PDB file of C-alpha atoms and ligand atoms in Angstrom:
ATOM      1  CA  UNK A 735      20.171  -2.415 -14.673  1.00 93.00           C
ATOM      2  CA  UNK A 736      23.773  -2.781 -13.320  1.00 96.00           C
ATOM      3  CA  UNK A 737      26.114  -0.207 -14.459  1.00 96.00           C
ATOM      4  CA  UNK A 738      30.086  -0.931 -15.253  1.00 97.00           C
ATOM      5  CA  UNK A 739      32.933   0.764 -14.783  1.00 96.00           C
ATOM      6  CA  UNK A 740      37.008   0.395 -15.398  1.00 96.00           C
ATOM      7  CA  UNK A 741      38.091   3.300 -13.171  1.00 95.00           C
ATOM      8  CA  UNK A 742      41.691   3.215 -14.103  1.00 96.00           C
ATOM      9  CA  UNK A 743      40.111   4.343 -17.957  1.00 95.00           C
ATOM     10  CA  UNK A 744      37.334   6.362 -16.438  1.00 93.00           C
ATOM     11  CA  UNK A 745      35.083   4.118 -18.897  1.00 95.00           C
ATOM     12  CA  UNK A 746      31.946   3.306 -17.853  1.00 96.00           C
ATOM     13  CA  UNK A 747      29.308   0.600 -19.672  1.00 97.00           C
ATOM     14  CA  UNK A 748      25.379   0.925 -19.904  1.00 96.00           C
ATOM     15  CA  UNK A 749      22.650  -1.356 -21.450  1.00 96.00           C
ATOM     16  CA  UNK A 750      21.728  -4.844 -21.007  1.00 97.00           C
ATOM     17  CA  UNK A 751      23.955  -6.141 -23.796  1.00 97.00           C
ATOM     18  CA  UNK A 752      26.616  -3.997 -23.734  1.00 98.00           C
ATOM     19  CA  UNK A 753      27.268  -4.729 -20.063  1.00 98.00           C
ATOM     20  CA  UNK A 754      26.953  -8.634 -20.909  1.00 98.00           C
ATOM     21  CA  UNK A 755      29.557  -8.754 -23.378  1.00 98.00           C
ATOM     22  CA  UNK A 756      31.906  -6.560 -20.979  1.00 98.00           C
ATOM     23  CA  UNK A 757      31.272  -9.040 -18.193  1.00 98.00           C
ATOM     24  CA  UNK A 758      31.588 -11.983 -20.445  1.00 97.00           C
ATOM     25  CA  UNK A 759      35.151 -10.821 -21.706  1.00 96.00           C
ATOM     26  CA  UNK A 760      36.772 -11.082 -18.203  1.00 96.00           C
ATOM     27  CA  UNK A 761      34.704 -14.216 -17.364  1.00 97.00           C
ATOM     28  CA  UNK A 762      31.896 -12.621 -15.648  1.00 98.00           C
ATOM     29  CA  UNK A 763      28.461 -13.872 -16.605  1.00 98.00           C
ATOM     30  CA  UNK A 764      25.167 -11.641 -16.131  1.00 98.00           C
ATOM     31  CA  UNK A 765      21.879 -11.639 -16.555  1.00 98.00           C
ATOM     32  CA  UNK A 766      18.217 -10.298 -15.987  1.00 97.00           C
ATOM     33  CA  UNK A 767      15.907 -11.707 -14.269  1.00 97.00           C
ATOM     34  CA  UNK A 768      12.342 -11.527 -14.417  1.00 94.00           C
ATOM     35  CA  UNK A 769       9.857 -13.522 -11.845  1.00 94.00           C
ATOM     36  CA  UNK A 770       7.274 -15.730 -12.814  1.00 94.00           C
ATOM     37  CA  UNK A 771       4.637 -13.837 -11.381  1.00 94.00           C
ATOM     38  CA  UNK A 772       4.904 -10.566  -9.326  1.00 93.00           C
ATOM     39  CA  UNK A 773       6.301 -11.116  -5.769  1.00 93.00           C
ATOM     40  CA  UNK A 774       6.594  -8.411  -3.542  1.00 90.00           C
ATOM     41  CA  UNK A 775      10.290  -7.534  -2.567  1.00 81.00           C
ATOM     42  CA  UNK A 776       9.816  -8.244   1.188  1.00 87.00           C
ATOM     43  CA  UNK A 777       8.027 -11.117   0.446  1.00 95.00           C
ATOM     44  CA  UNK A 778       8.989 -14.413   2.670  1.00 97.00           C
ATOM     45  CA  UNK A 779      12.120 -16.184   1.581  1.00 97.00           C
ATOM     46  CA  UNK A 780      10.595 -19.185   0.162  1.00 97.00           C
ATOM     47  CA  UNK A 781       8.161 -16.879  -2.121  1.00 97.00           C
ATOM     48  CA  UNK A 782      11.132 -15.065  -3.526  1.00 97.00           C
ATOM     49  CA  UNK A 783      12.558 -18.640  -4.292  1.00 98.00           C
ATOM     50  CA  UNK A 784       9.387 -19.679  -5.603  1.00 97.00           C
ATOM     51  CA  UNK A 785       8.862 -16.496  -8.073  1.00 97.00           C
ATOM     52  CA  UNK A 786      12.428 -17.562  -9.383  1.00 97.00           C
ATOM     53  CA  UNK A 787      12.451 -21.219  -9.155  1.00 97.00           C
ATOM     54  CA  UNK A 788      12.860 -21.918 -12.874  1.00 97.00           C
ATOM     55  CA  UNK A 789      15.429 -19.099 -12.978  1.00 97.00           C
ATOM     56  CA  UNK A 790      17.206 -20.868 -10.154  1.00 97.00           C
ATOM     57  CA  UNK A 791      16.571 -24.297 -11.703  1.00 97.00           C
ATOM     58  CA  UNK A 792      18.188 -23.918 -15.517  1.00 97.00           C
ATOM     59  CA  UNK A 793      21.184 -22.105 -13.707  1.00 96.00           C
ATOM     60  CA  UNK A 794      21.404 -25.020 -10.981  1.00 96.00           C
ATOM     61  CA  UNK A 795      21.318 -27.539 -13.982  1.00 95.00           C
ATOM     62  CA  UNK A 796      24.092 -25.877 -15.738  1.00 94.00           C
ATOM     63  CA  UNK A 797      26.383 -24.762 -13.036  1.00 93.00           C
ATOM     64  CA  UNK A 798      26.062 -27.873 -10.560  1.00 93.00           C
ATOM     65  CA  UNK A 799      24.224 -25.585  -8.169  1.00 95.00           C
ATOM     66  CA  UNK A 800      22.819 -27.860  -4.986  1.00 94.00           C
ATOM     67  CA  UNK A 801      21.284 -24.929  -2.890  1.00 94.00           C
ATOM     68  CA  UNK A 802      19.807 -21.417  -2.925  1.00 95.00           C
ATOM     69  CA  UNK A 803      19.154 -19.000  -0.097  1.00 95.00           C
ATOM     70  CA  UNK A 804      18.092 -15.175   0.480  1.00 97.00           C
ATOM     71  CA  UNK A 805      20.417 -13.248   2.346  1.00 96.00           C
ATOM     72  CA  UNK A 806      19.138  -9.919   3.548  1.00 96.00           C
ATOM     73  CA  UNK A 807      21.234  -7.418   4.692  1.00 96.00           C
ATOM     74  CA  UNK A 808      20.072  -3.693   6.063  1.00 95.00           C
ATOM     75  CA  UNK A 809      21.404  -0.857   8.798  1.00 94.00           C
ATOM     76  CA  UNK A 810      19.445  -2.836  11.270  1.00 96.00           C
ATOM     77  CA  UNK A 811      21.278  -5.996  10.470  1.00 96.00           C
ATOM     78  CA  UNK A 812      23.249  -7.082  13.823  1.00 95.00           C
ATOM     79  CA  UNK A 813      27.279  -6.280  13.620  1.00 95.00           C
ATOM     80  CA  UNK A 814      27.236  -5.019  10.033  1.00 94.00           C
ATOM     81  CA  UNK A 815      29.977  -2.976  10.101  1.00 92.00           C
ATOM     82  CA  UNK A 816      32.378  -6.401  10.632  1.00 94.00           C
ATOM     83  CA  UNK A 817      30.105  -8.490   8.448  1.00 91.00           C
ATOM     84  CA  UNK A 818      31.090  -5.921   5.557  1.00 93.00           C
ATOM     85  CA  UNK A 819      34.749  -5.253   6.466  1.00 93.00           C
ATOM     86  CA  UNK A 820      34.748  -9.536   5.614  1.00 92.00           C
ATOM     87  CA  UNK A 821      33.390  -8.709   2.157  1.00 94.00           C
ATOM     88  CA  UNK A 822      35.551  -5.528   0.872  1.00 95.00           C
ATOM     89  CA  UNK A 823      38.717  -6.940   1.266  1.00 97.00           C
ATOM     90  CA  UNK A 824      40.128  -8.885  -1.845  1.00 98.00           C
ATOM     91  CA  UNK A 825      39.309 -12.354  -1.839  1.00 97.00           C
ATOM     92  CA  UNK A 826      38.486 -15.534  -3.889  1.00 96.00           C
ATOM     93  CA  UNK A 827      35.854 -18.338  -3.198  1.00 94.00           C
ATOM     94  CA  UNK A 828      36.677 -22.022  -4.290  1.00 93.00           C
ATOM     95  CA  UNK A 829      33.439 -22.155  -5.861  1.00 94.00           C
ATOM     96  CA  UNK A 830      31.304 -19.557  -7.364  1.00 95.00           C
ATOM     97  CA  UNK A 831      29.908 -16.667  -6.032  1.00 96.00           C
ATOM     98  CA  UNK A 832      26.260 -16.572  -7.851  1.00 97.00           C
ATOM     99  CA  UNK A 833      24.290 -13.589  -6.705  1.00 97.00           C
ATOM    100  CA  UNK A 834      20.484 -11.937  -8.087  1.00 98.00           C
ATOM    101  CA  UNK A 835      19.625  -8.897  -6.408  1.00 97.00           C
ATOM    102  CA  UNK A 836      15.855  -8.977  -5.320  1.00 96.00           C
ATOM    103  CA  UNK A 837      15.930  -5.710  -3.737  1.00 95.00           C
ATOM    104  CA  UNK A 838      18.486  -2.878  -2.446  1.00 95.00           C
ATOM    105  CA  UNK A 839      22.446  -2.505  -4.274  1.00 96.00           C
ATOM    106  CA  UNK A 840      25.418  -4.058  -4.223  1.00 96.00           C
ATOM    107  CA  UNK A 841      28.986  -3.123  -5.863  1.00 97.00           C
ATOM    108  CA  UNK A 842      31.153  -5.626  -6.793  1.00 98.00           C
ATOM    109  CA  UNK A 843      35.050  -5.004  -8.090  1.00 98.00           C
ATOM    110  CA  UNK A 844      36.707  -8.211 -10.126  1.00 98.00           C
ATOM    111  CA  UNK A 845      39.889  -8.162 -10.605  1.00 98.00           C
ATOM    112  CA  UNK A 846      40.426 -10.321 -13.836  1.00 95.00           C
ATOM    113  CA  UNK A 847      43.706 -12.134 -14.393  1.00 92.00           C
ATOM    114  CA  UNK A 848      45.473  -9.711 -17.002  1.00 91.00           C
ATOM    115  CA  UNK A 849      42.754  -7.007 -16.893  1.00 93.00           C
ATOM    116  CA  UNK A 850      42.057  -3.664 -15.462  1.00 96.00           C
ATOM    117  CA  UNK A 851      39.387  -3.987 -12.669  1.00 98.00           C
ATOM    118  CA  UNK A 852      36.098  -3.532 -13.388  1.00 98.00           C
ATOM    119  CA  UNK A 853      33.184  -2.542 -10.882  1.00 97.00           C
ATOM    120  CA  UNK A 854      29.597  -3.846 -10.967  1.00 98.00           C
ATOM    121  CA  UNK A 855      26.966  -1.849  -9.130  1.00 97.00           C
ATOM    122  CA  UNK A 856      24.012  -3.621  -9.304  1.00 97.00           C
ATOM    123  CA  UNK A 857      20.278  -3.498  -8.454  1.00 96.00           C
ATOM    124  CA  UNK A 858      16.924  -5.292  -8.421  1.00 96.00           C
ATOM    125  CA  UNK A 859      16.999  -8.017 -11.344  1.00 97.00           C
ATOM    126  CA  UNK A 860      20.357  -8.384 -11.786  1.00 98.00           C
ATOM    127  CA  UNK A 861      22.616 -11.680 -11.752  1.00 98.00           C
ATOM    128  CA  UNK A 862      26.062 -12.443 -11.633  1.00 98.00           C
ATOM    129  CA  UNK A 863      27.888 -15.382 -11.626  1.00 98.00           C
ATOM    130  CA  UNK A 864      31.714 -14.872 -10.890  1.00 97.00           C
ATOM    131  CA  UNK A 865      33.226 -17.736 -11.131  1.00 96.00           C
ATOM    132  CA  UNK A 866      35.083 -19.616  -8.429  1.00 95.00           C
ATOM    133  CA  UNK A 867      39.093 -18.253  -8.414  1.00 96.00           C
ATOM    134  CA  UNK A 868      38.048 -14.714  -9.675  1.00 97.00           C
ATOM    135  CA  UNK A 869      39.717 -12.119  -7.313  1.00 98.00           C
ATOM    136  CA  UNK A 870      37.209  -9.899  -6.002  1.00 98.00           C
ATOM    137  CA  UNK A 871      35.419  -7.334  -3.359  1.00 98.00           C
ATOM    138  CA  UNK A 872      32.223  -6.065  -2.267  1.00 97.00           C
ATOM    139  CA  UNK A 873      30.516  -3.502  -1.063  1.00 96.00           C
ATOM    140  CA  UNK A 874      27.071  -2.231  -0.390  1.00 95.00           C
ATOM    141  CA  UNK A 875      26.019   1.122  -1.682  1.00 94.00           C
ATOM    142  CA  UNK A 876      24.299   4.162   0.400  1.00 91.00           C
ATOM    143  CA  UNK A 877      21.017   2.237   0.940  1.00 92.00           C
ATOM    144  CA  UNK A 878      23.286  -0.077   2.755  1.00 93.00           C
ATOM    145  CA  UNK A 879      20.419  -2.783   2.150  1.00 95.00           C
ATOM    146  CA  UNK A 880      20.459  -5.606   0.285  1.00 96.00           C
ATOM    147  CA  UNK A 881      18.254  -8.614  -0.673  1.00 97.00           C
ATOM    148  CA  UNK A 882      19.616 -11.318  -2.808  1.00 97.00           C
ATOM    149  CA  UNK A 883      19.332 -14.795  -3.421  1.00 97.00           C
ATOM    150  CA  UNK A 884      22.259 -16.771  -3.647  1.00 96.00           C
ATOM    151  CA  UNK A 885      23.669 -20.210  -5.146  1.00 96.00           C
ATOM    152  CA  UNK A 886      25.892 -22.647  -3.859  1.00 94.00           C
ATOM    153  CA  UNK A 887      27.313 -25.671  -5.238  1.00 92.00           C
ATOM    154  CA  UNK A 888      28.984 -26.537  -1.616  1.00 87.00           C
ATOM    155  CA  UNK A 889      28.094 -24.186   0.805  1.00 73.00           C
ATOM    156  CA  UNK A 890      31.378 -24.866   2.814  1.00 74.00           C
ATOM    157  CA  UNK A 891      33.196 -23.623  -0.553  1.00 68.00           C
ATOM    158  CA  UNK A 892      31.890 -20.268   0.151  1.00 76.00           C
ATOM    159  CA  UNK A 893      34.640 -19.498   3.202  1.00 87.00           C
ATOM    160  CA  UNK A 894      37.028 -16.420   1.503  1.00 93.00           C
ATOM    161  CA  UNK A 895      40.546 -16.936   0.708  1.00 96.00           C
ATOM    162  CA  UNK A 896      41.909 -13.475   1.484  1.00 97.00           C
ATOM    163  CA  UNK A 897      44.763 -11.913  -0.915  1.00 97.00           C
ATOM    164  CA  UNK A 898      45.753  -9.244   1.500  1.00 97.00           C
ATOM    165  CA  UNK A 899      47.121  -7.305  -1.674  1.00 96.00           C
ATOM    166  CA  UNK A 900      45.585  -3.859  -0.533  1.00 96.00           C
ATOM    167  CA  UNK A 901      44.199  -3.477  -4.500  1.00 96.00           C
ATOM    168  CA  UNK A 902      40.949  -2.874  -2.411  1.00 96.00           C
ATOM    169  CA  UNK A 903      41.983   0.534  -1.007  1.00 95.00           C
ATOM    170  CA  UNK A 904      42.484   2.202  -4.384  1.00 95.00           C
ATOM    171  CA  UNK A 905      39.129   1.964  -5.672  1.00 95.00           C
ATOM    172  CA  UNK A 906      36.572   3.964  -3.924  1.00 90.00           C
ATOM    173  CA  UNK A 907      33.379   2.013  -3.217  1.00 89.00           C
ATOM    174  CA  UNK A 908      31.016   4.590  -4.971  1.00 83.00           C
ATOM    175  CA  UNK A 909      27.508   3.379  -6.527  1.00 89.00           C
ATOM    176  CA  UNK A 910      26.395   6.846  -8.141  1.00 79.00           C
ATOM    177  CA  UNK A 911      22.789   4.950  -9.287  1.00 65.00           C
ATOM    178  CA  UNK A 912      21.034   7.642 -11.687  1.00 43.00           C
ATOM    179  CA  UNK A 913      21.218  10.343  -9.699  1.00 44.00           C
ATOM    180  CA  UNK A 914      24.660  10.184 -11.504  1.00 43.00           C
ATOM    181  CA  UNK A 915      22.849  10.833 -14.874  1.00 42.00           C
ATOM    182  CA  UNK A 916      22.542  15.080 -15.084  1.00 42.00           C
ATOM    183  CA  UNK A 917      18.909  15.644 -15.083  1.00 42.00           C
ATOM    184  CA  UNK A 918      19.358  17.759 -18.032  1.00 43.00           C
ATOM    185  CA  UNK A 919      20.036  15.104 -20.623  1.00 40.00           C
TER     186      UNK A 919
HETATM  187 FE1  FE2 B1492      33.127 -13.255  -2.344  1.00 76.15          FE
END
């Protein structure tokens, strides 16, 4: 279940439906996904698209999605270090950035127009859709591994418009999972 947080409140959100209506105030829509039958996480490509197809399809019919992939992204993966220093800087797509995490984590920070920025550390099942124009970053966490299938409604829309505002370098990209939560409680 992604977790949120405004770090310049030091507020953080939890729970399916508390974190949707936080998302869906600065524009940001989420949901959970659940495949149509099980499908192991390292499955093939095409079985991961399969196991969400009609997932994939309502949100392609709604959103005026043409394609979907599976990116995959680990400490093996070839020059990660300058794939990722494309993602964390602040930047905006001119169409919009759909992501569901099949496996692995992922922080995102959206900076909304008139809003504090929030963060968005998400894991297996989770799907945002930030819509194009949003100012934002990413970041994996300390698995450094990702799997997630993506949307596009022109894939040469995806190419980043950088802001070079250095909001980026305040916020520290920290996914604190539940090892966060003190066992105690
Ligand atoms: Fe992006």
């Amino acid at each position: 279940m992604a977790v949120v947080r405004f770090p310049d409140e030091g507020r953080t959100v939890t729970g399916e439906a508390a974190v949707r209506e936080t998302l869906g105030r600065v524009g940001i829509d989420y949901e959970r996904w659940q495949p149509s039958h099980p499908v192991p996480a390292g499955a093939p490509a095409e079985a991961v698209l399969a196991a969400y197809a009609a997932e994939i399809n309502r949100l392609k019919a709604a959103g005026g999605y043409v394609t979907a992939d599976v990116i995959d992204v680990s400490p093996e993966t070839p020059n990660l270090d300058a794939m990722l220093a494309k993602f964390r800087k602040e930047h905006w797509h001119d169409e919009d950035e759909v992501r569901f995490i099949v496996k692995g984590h992922g922080l995102f920070h959206i900076a909304p127009k008139g809003s504090d920025v929030v963060s968005i550390e998400m894991e297996a099942g989770d799907l945002i859709r930030v819509p194009r124009g949003t100012l934002h970053w990413f970041n994996l966490c300390g698995d450094k591994t990702v799997r997630a299938i993506r949307l596009f409604q022109d894939v040469s829309g995806w190419a980043p418009h950088y802001t070079d505002s250095g909001v980026d370098a305040g916020y520290q990209p920290v996914c604190f999972g539940v090892q966060y939560i003190p066992a105690d409680i």
